[in-house]
XYZ file of C-alpha atoms in Angstrom:
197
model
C 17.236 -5.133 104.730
C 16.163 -2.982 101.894
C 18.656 -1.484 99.489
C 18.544 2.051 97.872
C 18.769 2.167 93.945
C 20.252 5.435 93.723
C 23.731 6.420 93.764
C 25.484 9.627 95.238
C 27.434 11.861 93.830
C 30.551 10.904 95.506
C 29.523 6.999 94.818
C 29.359 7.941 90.844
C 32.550 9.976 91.171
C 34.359 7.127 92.770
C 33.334 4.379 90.544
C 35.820 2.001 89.452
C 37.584 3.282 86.347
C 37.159 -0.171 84.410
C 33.653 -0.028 85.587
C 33.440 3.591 83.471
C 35.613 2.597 80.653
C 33.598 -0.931 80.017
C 30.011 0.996 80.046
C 31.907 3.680 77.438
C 33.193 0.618 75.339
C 29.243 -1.124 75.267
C 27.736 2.711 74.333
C 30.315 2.493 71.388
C 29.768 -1.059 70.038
C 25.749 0.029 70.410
C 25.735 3.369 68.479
C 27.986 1.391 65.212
C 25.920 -1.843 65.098
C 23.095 -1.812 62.640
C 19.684 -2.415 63.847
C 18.010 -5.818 61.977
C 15.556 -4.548 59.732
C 11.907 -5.443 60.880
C 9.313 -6.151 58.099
C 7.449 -2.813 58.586
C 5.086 -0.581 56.239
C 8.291 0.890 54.403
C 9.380 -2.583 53.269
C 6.017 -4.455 52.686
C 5.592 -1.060 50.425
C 8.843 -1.470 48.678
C 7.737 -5.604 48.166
C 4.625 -5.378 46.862
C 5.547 -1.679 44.117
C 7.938 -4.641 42.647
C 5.715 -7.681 42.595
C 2.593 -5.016 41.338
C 5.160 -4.017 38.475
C 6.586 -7.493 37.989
C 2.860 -8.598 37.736
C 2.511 -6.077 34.572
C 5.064 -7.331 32.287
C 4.250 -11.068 33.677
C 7.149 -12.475 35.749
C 6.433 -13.667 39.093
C 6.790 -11.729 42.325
C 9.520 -11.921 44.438
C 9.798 -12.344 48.400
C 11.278 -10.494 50.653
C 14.491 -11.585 52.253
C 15.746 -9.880 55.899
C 19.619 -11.060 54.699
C 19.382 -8.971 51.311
C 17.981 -6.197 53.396
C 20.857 -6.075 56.137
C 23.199 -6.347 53.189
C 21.463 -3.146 51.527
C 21.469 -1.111 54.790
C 24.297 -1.504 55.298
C 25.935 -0.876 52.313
C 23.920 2.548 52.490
C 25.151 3.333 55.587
C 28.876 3.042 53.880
C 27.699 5.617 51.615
C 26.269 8.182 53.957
C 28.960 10.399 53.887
C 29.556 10.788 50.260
C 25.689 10.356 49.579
C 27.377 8.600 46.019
C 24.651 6.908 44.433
C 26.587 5.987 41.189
C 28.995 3.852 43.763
C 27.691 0.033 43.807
C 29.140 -2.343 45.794
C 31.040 -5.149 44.901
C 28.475 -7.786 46.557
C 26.962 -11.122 44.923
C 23.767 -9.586 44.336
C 21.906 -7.113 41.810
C 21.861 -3.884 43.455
C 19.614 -0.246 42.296
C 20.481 2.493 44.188
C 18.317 5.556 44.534
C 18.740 9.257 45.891
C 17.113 12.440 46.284
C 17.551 15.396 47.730
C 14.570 14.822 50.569
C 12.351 12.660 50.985
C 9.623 13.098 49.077
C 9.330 9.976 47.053
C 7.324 6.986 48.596
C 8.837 3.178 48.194
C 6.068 3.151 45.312
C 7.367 5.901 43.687
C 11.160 5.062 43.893
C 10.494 1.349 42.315
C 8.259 2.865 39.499
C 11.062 5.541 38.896
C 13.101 2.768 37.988
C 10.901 0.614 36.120
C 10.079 3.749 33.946
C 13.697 2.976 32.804
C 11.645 0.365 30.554
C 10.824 2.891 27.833
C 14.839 2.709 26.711
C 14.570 -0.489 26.514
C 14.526 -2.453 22.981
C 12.622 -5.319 23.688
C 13.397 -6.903 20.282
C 17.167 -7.081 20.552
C 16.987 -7.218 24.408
C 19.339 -3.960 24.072
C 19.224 -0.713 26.172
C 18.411 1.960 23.632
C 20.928 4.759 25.183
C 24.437 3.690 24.156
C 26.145 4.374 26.044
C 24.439 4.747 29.482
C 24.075 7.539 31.195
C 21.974 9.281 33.935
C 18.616 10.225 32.435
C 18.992 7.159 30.288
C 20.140 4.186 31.165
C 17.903 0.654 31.527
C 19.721 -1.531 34.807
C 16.991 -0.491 36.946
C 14.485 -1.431 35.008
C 15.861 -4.886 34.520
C 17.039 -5.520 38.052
C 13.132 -5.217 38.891
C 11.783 -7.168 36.288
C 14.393 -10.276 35.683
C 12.352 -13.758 35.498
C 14.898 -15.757 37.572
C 15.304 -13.399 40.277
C 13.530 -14.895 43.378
C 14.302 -12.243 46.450
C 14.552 -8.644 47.232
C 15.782 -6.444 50.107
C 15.904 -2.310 50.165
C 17.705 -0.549 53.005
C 14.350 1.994 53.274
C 15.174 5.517 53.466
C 18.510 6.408 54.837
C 19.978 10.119 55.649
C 23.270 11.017 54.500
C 25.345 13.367 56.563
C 26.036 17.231 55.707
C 21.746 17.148 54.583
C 23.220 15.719 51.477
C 19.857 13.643 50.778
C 18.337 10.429 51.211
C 19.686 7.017 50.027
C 17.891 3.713 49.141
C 19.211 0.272 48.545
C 17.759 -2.785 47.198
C 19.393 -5.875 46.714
C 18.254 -9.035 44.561
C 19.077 -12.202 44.359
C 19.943 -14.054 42.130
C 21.493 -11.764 40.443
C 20.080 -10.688 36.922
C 20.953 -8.168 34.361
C 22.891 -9.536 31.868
C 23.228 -7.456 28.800
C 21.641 -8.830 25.407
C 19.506 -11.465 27.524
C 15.887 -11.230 27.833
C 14.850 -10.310 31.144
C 11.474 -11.842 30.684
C 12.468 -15.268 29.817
C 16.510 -15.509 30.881
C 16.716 -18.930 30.606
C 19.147 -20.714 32.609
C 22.008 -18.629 32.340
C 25.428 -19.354 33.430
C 27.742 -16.108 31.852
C 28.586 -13.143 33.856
C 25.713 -10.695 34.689
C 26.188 -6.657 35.014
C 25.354 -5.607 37.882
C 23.140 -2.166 38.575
């Protein structure tokens, strides 16, 4: 005996209710879940515009890490509605955010945006020039890519916020670097509290 795969009308209208309610409940849980990040163009660009800059000021590169990259997504995804890019979370790793408008900047592009931060740096007294820090000058980005002793990296790749309010970016590192009056070149082996950008 061969069954039929379709349904009628009147079979679909007179489906068990729990039958209804449990498929609505599985749609939900779907749709809110973040999808694991796969190690595609966006990230292998976002990888190798840090290890080419890291390269240039001679620390070594860093690998990529799927757990900092979940943590980065979804920490982006917290901040779609507000689009806040000045908001960091409060998580155990070095963080720079990045936003714009659209997306027009490549994963090459944001990572050298924020490793042009290095020009207000004072590389003598391992100080950021602009005191304090603002937007437009400010020197945590710049470090977060470049610190010695930081071994992994994960960015979120280019996430929309709602309302067309722009695109967000994420990348976490680990260990965390970025402690102020330290050389980010040659930390050490550093055990005092870091700042986190």
């Amino acid at each position: 005996m061969q069954m039929s795969m379709s349904m009628s009308k009147a079979q679909i209208l007179l489906a068990p209710p729990t039958f209804l309610v449990f498929f609505n409940l599985l749609i939900f849980i779907s749709s809110t879940e973040a999808a694991p990040i796969s190690f595609g163009w966006v990230q292998q660009e976002f990888l190798k515009a840090h290890n080419d800059l890291r390269s240039s000021v001679g620390v070594p590169p860093l690998q990529w890490d799927a757990n900092l990259a979940s943590f980065a997504l979804d920490w982006a995804t917290q901040r779609k509605q507000d689009c806040n890019y000045r908001r960091h979370s409060t998580g155990p790793y070095g963080e720079n955010i990045f936003w714009q408008l659209y997306k027009e900047t490549p994963p090459t592009g944001v990572v050298q945006k924020w490793f042009s931060e290095k020009k207000f740096f004072d590389e003598v007294n391992n100080v950021c020039k602009c005191q304090p820090e603002k937007e437009g000058c400010e020197c945590g980005h710049y470090l977060n890519v470049v610190w010695k002793t930081t071994k992994k990296v994960g960015c979120s790749g280019f996430v929309y916020c709602n309302d067309q309010k722009g695109v967000y970016i994420v990348c976490s590192y680990d260990p965390i670097g970025n402690v102020k009056g330290v050389n980010p070149l040659n930390p050490g082996d550093l055990t005092t509290n870091s700042t986190n950008h």
